[in-house]
Amino acid sequence: METPLVFNIQKYSIHDGDGIRTSIFFKGCPLKCAWCHNPESQHYQVELMFYDSRCTGCGSCVSHCKKGAISIEGGKAVTNRALCNACGDCTDWCFQSAREVAGKTYTVDQLVKEAEKDRMFYENSGGGITLSGGEVMVQDMDYIEAVCKKLYDKGYSVDIDTCGYAPYENFKRILPYVDTFLYDIKAMQDEVHQKFIGTSNQLILENLIKLNEDGAKINIRIPVITGVNATEEFMIDVISFLKEHNISVKQVNLLPYHNTGMHKYKKLDRGYDEEALLGVPSAEQMEQFKALFVEHGYQNTKIGG
Ligand code: SF4
Ligand code: SF4
């Protein structure tokens, strides 16, 4: 497999596990969540992002594209995506920072070195490094295992933020080096999962059971979305599943859906399914869901990451 692409390294992250963390986002995901607010995370290839509002139409990028993919139309640069190979040459010539490439490779040592830059924060806050995505568990596992092991050997806490949709042997490989799995549950009924996420949830639930049996520490993360799963019935289904399989949960995180990332689809000249009619749950609903988990014994339930 090819070296995984990183599309973002977020410093000082306080929503992706314990303490202050550096979150590393890998590019490419096997799921197609209707509410995904990180479209640059979905594909496994390097992509050009264009910030329309920053473009002055100066034309500097046009002559530096060897593919002839850029033209100026209506005072703005327009990229022919069929010609563009995301080489990034044009980004060096845009002084408005209107063009950016999403997806960069790091060697294992480079990535570890980057993560280590904030070690003072980890030490003082009980934090560490979180590998996220996209989906980290479907990347080249030789690479991911090497990153996890190296960070673990240096004494850092490594969390894995995962959708769970990956072969279990991938989880097994990194289990010894991982502090906590931040494990998403989005829909319990298979047909709902298929409708809004594009796959069955069977593998995801099976992997969760196996991880628990293998002694992993698990935070359950639920993106709460009106029109998909913002119901008491769904929350009860999750609780019943966790109890039925004796899943030991370190923390439950209820993550209210927000639609602030939808403008990013435009930056990739990609559409967003507005028909999906997804909504933001109210603060009152979120408190009710939290109370439900607490009532059933999950005292460590938080709204947010
Ligand atoms: S990324 Fe490369 S191919 Fe695409 S528009 Fe820029 S220079 Fe042209
Ligand atoms: S160089 Fe930047 S600002 Fe100038 S036309 Fe190209 S994208 Fe727009």
Tab-separated table of C-alpha atoms and ligand atoms in Angstrom:
chain	number	residue	atom	x	y	z
A	1	MET	CA	0.000	0.000	0.000
A	2	GLU	CA	1.029	3.581	-0.506
A	3	THR	CA	2.165	5.845	2.311
A	4	PRO	CA	-0.962	7.348	3.891
A	5	LEU	CA	-1.722	10.988	3.181
A	6	VAL	CA	-2.205	13.405	6.045
A	7	PHE	CA	-4.607	16.266	5.367
A	8	ASN	CA	-4.406	18.050	8.698
A	9	ILE	CA	-2.374	18.118	11.885
A	10	GLN	CA	-4.335	19.891	14.552
A	11	LYS	CA	-2.422	21.114	17.552
A	12	TYR	CA	-3.864	21.873	20.951
A	13	SER	CA	-6.886	19.662	20.390
A	14	ILE	CA	-9.046	19.198	23.484
A	15	HIS	CA	-11.913	17.228	21.930
A	16	ASP	CA	-10.176	14.081	20.738
A	17	GLY	CA	-9.384	12.172	23.920
A	18	ASP	CA	-7.906	13.029	27.312
A	19	GLY	CA	-5.931	16.225	27.899
A	20	ILE	CA	-4.330	18.361	25.241
A	21	ARG	CA	-3.584	16.379	22.118
A	22	THR	CA	-2.222	16.633	18.621
A	23	SER	CA	-4.758	15.157	16.217
A	24	ILE	CA	-3.416	13.763	12.972
A	25	PHE	CA	-5.997	13.344	10.219
A	26	PHE	CA	-5.421	10.753	7.506
A	27	LYS	CA	-7.063	11.089	4.131
A	28	GLY	CA	-9.555	8.543	2.823
A	29	CYS	CA	-12.602	6.890	4.381
A	30	PRO	CA	-14.627	3.769	3.498
A	31	LEU	CA	-17.886	5.328	4.743
A	32	LYS	CA	-20.044	7.945	3.097
A	33	CYS	CA	-21.761	9.748	5.951
A	34	ALA	CA	-24.428	12.072	4.608
A	35	TRP	CA	-23.398	14.728	7.156
A	36	CYS	CA	-19.624	14.592	6.598
A	37	HIS	CA	-18.244	18.086	7.177
A	38	ASN	CA	-14.721	17.203	6.034
A	39	PRO	CA	-15.060	16.429	2.325
A	40	GLU	CA	-11.274	16.658	1.944
A	41	SER	CA	-11.081	13.598	4.218
A	42	GLN	CA	-13.177	11.346	1.985
A	43	HIS	CA	-10.894	10.492	-0.935
A	44	TYR	CA	-7.530	8.735	-0.694
A	45	GLN	CA	-5.826	10.955	-3.296
A	46	VAL	CA	-4.239	14.386	-3.082
A	47	GLU	CA	-6.780	17.102	-3.994
A	48	LEU	CA	-6.648	20.770	-4.862
A	49	MET	CA	-8.767	23.055	-2.682
A	50	PHE	CA	-9.828	26.460	-3.929
A	51	TYR	CA	-10.964	29.333	-1.695
A	52	ASP	CA	-13.191	31.314	-3.999
A	53	SER	CA	-13.543	34.305	-1.659
A	54	ARG	CA	-9.766	34.866	-1.533
A	55	CYS	CA	-9.272	34.821	-5.304
A	56	THR	CA	-8.733	38.264	-6.833
A	57	GLY	CA	-8.649	36.939	-10.382
A	58	CYS	CA	-5.055	38.128	-10.838
A	59	GLY	CA	-4.322	35.225	-13.206
A	60	SER	CA	-0.890	34.436	-11.776
A	61	CYS	CA	-1.778	30.754	-11.371
A	62	VAL	CA	-2.953	30.325	-14.975
A	63	SER	CA	0.440	30.328	-16.707
A	64	HIS	CA	2.026	28.136	-14.031
A	65	CYS	CA	-0.309	25.219	-14.615
A	66	LYS	CA	1.404	22.833	-17.046
A	67	LYS	CA	-1.904	21.043	-17.591
A	68	GLY	CA	-3.682	24.193	-18.783
A	69	ALA	CA	-6.375	23.462	-16.210
A	70	ILE	CA	-6.998	27.030	-15.007
A	71	SER	CA	-8.928	29.811	-16.676
A	72	ILE	CA	-10.302	33.113	-15.405
A	73	GLU	CA	-14.037	33.395	-15.636
A	74	GLY	CA	-16.120	36.186	-14.166
A	75	GLY	CA	-13.067	37.584	-12.384
A	76	LYS	CA	-12.203	34.327	-10.590
A	77	ALA	CA	-9.964	31.349	-11.288
A	78	VAL	CA	-11.839	28.260	-12.446
A	79	THR	CA	-10.119	24.857	-12.395
A	80	ASN	CA	-10.966	22.134	-14.848
A	81	ARG	CA	-10.900	19.184	-12.460
A	82	ALA	CA	-10.708	16.724	-15.349
A	83	LEU	CA	-7.300	18.149	-16.299
A	84	CYS	CA	-5.957	18.967	-12.828
A	85	ASN	CA	-3.705	16.313	-11.281
A	86	ALA	CA	-3.341	18.197	-7.983
A	87	CYS	CA	0.406	18.674	-8.543
A	88	GLY	CA	0.263	21.838	-6.444
A	89	ASP	CA	2.493	23.958	-8.729
A	90	CYS	CA	-0.115	26.707	-8.878
A	91	THR	CA	-0.271	27.054	-5.093
A	92	ASP	CA	3.236	28.591	-5.027
A	93	TRP	CA	2.065	31.348	-7.369
A	94	CYS	CA	-1.104	32.343	-5.597
A	95	PHE	CA	-0.204	35.065	-3.150
A	96	GLN	CA	-3.759	35.214	-1.822
A	97	SER	CA	-3.532	31.628	-0.520
A	98	ALA	CA	-6.622	30.818	-2.535
A	99	ARG	CA	-5.170	27.492	-3.707
A	100	GLU	CA	-4.111	24.709	-1.404
A	101	VAL	CA	-3.334	21.030	-1.746
A	102	ALA	CA	-4.983	18.640	0.713
A	103	GLY	CA	-2.868	15.538	1.355
A	104	LYS	CA	0.779	15.284	2.295
A	105	THR	CA	3.060	12.337	2.999
A	106	TYR	CA	5.357	12.088	6.004
A	107	THR	CA	7.827	9.358	6.795
A	108	VAL	CA	7.144	7.640	10.100
A	109	ASP	CA	10.016	9.558	11.703
A	110	GLN	CA	8.827	12.892	10.302
A	111	LEU	CA	5.327	12.346	11.651
A	112	VAL	CA	6.581	11.285	15.076
A	113	LYS	CA	8.870	14.316	15.168
A	114	GLU	CA	5.940	16.579	14.315
A	115	ALA	CA	3.816	15.008	17.051
A	116	GLU	CA	6.613	15.390	19.586
A	117	LYS	CA	6.752	19.154	19.168
A	118	ASP	CA	3.947	19.593	21.725
A	119	ARG	CA	5.168	17.059	24.272
A	120	MET	CA	5.224	19.709	27.028
A	121	PHE	CA	1.460	20.113	26.654
A	122	TYR	CA	0.893	16.356	26.778
A	123	GLU	CA	2.947	15.998	29.933
A	124	ASN	CA	1.131	18.789	31.746
A	125	SER	CA	-2.398	17.818	30.722
A	126	GLY	CA	-2.368	14.020	30.511
A	127	GLY	CA	-2.815	14.312	26.770
A	128	GLY	CA	-1.056	12.806	23.785
A	129	ILE	CA	-1.572	12.082	20.118
A	130	THR	CA	-4.795	11.035	18.388
A	131	LEU	CA	-4.732	9.401	14.974
A	132	SER	CA	-7.919	10.253	13.129
A	133	GLY	CA	-9.323	10.759	9.657
A	134	GLY	CA	-10.915	10.069	7.278
A	135	GLU	CA	-10.304	6.622	8.637
A	136	VAL	CA	-6.978	5.667	10.141
A	137	MET	CA	-7.729	1.912	10.361
A	138	VAL	CA	-7.917	1.394	6.588
A	139	GLN	CA	-4.555	3.005	5.848
A	140	ASP	CA	-1.290	1.102	5.295
A	141	MET	CA	-1.124	-0.699	8.645
A	142	ASP	CA	2.649	-1.235	8.466
A	143	TYR	CA	2.927	2.535	8.553
A	144	ILE	CA	0.224	3.101	11.196
A	145	GLU	CA	1.619	0.363	13.421
A	146	ALA	CA	5.108	1.833	13.132
A	147	VAL	CA	3.828	5.315	14.105
A	148	CYS	CA	1.844	3.944	17.065
A	149	LYS	CA	4.735	1.801	18.299
A	150	LYS	CA	7.276	4.565	18.032
A	151	LEU	CA	5.065	7.017	19.943
A	152	TYR	CA	4.213	4.362	22.529
A	153	ASP	CA	7.892	3.454	23.014
A	154	LYS	CA	8.626	7.110	23.645
A	155	GLY	CA	5.972	7.139	26.367
A	156	TYR	CA	3.181	9.058	24.619
A	157	SER	CA	-0.517	8.290	24.900
A	158	VAL	CA	-1.876	7.267	21.488
A	159	ASP	CA	-5.624	7.339	20.848
A	160	ILE	CA	-7.333	6.083	17.711
A	161	ASP	CA	-10.439	7.855	16.462
A	162	THR	CA	-12.231	5.305	14.291
A	163	CYS	CA	-15.480	4.574	12.506
A	164	GLY	CA	-14.799	0.885	13.147
A	165	TYR	CA	-15.247	-0.159	9.520
A	166	ALA	CA	-11.983	-2.050	8.955
A	167	PRO	CA	-10.708	-5.640	9.184
A	168	TYR	CA	-10.319	-6.634	12.831
A	169	GLU	CA	-6.730	-7.800	12.258
A	170	ASN	CA	-5.852	-4.120	11.710
A	171	PHE	CA	-7.083	-3.288	15.206
A	172	LYS	CA	-5.303	-6.304	16.646
A	173	ARG	CA	-1.961	-5.135	15.257
A	174	ILE	CA	-1.962	-1.805	17.050
A	175	LEU	CA	-3.808	-2.832	20.213
A	176	PRO	CA	-0.637	-3.046	22.377
A	177	TYR	CA	0.310	0.560	21.611
A	178	VAL	CA	-3.085	2.261	21.918
A	179	ASP	CA	-4.355	4.032	24.995
A	180	THR	CA	-8.028	4.535	24.026
A	181	PHE	CA	-10.170	3.876	20.962
A	182	LEU	CA	-12.618	6.696	20.243
A	183	TYR	CA	-15.249	4.533	18.602
A	184	ASP	CA	-18.137	5.961	16.573
A	185	ILE	CA	-21.671	4.592	16.669
A	186	LYS	CA	-23.950	6.328	14.200
A	187	ALA	CA	-26.921	4.047	13.589
A	188	MET	CA	-28.050	0.791	15.195
A	189	GLN	CA	-30.574	-0.334	12.593
A	190	ASP	CA	-28.787	-1.703	9.583
A	191	GLU	CA	-31.178	-0.135	7.069
A	192	VAL	CA	-30.650	3.323	8.635
A	193	HIS	CA	-26.887	2.772	8.492
A	194	GLN	CA	-27.111	1.757	4.840
A	195	LYS	CA	-29.273	4.765	3.997
A	196	PHE	CA	-27.192	7.505	5.606
A	197	ILE	CA	-23.725	5.972	5.659
A	198	GLY	CA	-23.745	3.702	2.647
A	199	THR	CA	-22.676	0.457	4.372
A	200	SER	CA	-23.944	-2.166	6.781
A	201	ASN	CA	-23.065	-1.623	10.448
A	202	GLN	CA	-22.421	-5.305	11.135
A	203	LEU	CA	-18.621	-5.170	10.899
A	204	ILE	CA	-18.534	-2.035	13.059
A	205	LEU	CA	-20.547	-3.621	15.864
A	206	GLU	CA	-18.623	-6.918	15.626
A	207	ASN	CA	-15.309	-5.075	15.894
A	208	LEU	CA	-16.544	-3.174	18.932
A	209	ILE	CA	-17.403	-6.438	20.685
A	210	LYS	CA	-13.996	-7.911	19.794
A	211	LEU	CA	-12.083	-4.835	20.932
A	212	ASN	CA	-13.844	-4.985	24.268
A	213	GLU	CA	-13.113	-8.714	24.596
A	214	ASP	CA	-9.458	-7.962	23.880
A	215	GLY	CA	-9.370	-5.461	26.753
A	216	ALA	CA	-9.211	-2.193	24.821
A	217	LYS	CA	-10.190	1.044	26.526
A	218	ILE	CA	-13.140	2.485	24.609
A	219	ASN	CA	-14.853	5.847	24.394
A	220	ILE	CA	-18.160	5.619	22.535
A	221	ARG	CA	-18.707	8.636	20.297
A	222	ILE	CA	-22.139	9.352	18.895
A	223	PRO	CA	-22.659	12.127	16.358
A	224	VAL	CA	-26.223	13.171	17.136
A	225	ILE	CA	-28.145	14.225	14.042
A	226	THR	CA	-31.786	15.151	13.724
A	227	GLY	CA	-33.320	13.041	10.969
A	228	VAL	CA	-30.842	10.182	11.531
A	229	ASN	CA	-30.439	9.213	15.179
A	230	ALA	CA	-31.523	12.058	17.473
A	231	THR	CA	-34.177	9.946	19.172
A	232	GLU	CA	-34.594	8.322	22.547
A	233	GLU	CA	-35.187	4.987	20.800
A	234	PHE	CA	-31.761	5.102	19.192
A	235	MET	CA	-30.020	5.998	22.440
A	236	ILE	CA	-31.814	3.120	24.190
A	237	ASP	CA	-30.733	0.775	21.374
A	238	VAL	CA	-27.091	1.819	21.913
A	239	ILE	CA	-27.362	1.346	25.675
A	240	SER	CA	-29.002	-2.077	25.221
A	241	PHE	CA	-26.241	-3.149	22.849
A	242	LEU	CA	-23.486	-2.014	25.219
A	243	LYS	CA	-25.126	-3.814	28.134
A	244	GLU	CA	-25.962	-6.981	26.195
A	245	HIS	CA	-22.307	-7.367	25.205
A	246	ASN	CA	-20.868	-6.166	28.531
A	247	ILE	CA	-18.916	-3.481	26.789
A	248	SER	CA	-16.816	-1.574	29.250
A	249	VAL	CA	-17.031	2.102	28.363
A	250	LYS	CA	-14.569	4.670	29.636
A	251	GLN	CA	-16.599	7.631	28.384
A	252	VAL	CA	-19.617	8.367	26.193
A	253	ASN	CA	-19.378	11.468	23.998
A	254	LEU	CA	-22.562	12.833	22.473
A	255	LEU	CA	-21.488	15.077	19.609
A	256	PRO	CA	-24.229	17.408	18.357
A	257	TYR	CA	-24.224	17.706	14.579
A	258	HIS	CA	-23.258	21.067	13.148
A	259	ASN	CA	-23.379	22.063	9.520
A	260	THR	CA	-20.544	24.572	9.472
A	261	GLY	CA	-18.277	22.540	7.190
A	262	MET	CA	-20.619	22.369	4.212
A	263	HIS	CA	-18.922	25.310	2.459
A	264	LYS	CA	-15.864	23.071	2.015
A	265	TYR	CA	-17.652	21.045	-0.660
A	266	LYS	CA	-17.543	24.119	-2.874
A	267	LYS	CA	-13.767	24.378	-2.391
A	268	LEU	CA	-13.457	20.963	-4.032
A	269	ASP	CA	-16.045	21.721	-6.720
A	270	ARG	CA	-18.115	18.944	-5.209
A	271	GLY	CA	-21.818	18.891	-4.434
A	272	TYR	CA	-23.450	18.229	-1.096
A	273	ASP	CA	-26.669	16.275	-0.750
A	274	GLU	CA	-28.965	18.958	0.621
A	275	GLU	CA	-31.876	16.576	0.175
A	276	ALA	CA	-30.627	14.585	3.138
A	277	LEU	CA	-32.537	17.034	5.396
A	278	LEU	CA	-30.226	16.679	8.359
A	279	GLY	CA	-30.738	18.857	11.359
A	280	VAL	CA	-29.047	20.147	14.458
A	281	PRO	CA	-30.425	18.711	17.714
A	282	SER	CA	-31.498	21.213	20.375
A	283	ALA	CA	-29.485	21.763	23.557
A	284	GLU	CA	-32.461	20.460	25.503
A	285	GLN	CA	-32.526	17.209	23.512
A	286	MET	CA	-28.799	16.740	24.039
A	287	GLU	CA	-29.281	17.107	27.809
A	288	GLN	CA	-32.087	14.543	27.682
A	289	PHE	CA	-29.893	12.044	25.840
A	290	LYS	CA	-27.077	12.627	28.287
A	291	ALA	CA	-29.454	12.067	31.225
A	292	LEU	CA	-30.568	8.791	29.636
A	293	PHE	CA	-27.012	7.453	29.532
A	294	VAL	CA	-26.299	8.624	33.068
A	295	GLU	CA	-29.528	7.008	34.275
A	296	HIS	CA	-28.356	3.707	32.792
A	297	GLY	CA	-25.036	3.809	34.598
A	298	TYR	CA	-22.833	5.733	32.161
A	299	GLN	CA	-21.891	8.489	34.595
A	300	ASN	CA	-19.023	9.628	32.432
A	301	THR	CA	-21.190	10.931	29.591
A	302	LYS	CA	-20.296	14.252	28.025
A	303	ILE	CA	-21.896	16.483	25.448
A	304	GLY	CA	-19.046	17.200	23.091
A	305	GLY	CA	-15.660	15.588	22.620
B	1	SF4	S1	-2.749	21.628	-8.966
B	1	SF4	FE1	-1.374	21.422	-10.725
B	1	SF4	S2	-2.670	20.641	-12.390
B	1	SF4	FE2	-4.046	21.414	-10.781
B	1	SF4	S3	-4.521	23.496	-11.367
B	1	SF4	FE3	-2.742	23.604	-9.994
B	1	SF4	S4	-0.947	23.520	-11.322
B	1	SF4	FE4	-2.706	22.883	-12.536
B	2	SF4	S1	-3.261	33.216	-8.370
B	2	SF4	FE1	-4.760	32.994	-6.719
B	2	SF4	S2	-5.782	34.974	-6.620
B	2	SF4	FE2	-4.728	34.893	-8.600
B	2	SF4	S3	-6.285	34.064	-10.010
B	2	SF4	FE3	-5.114	32.344	-9.256
B	2	SF4	S4	-6.315	31.597	-7.504
B	2	SF4	FE4	-7.021	33.671	-7.944
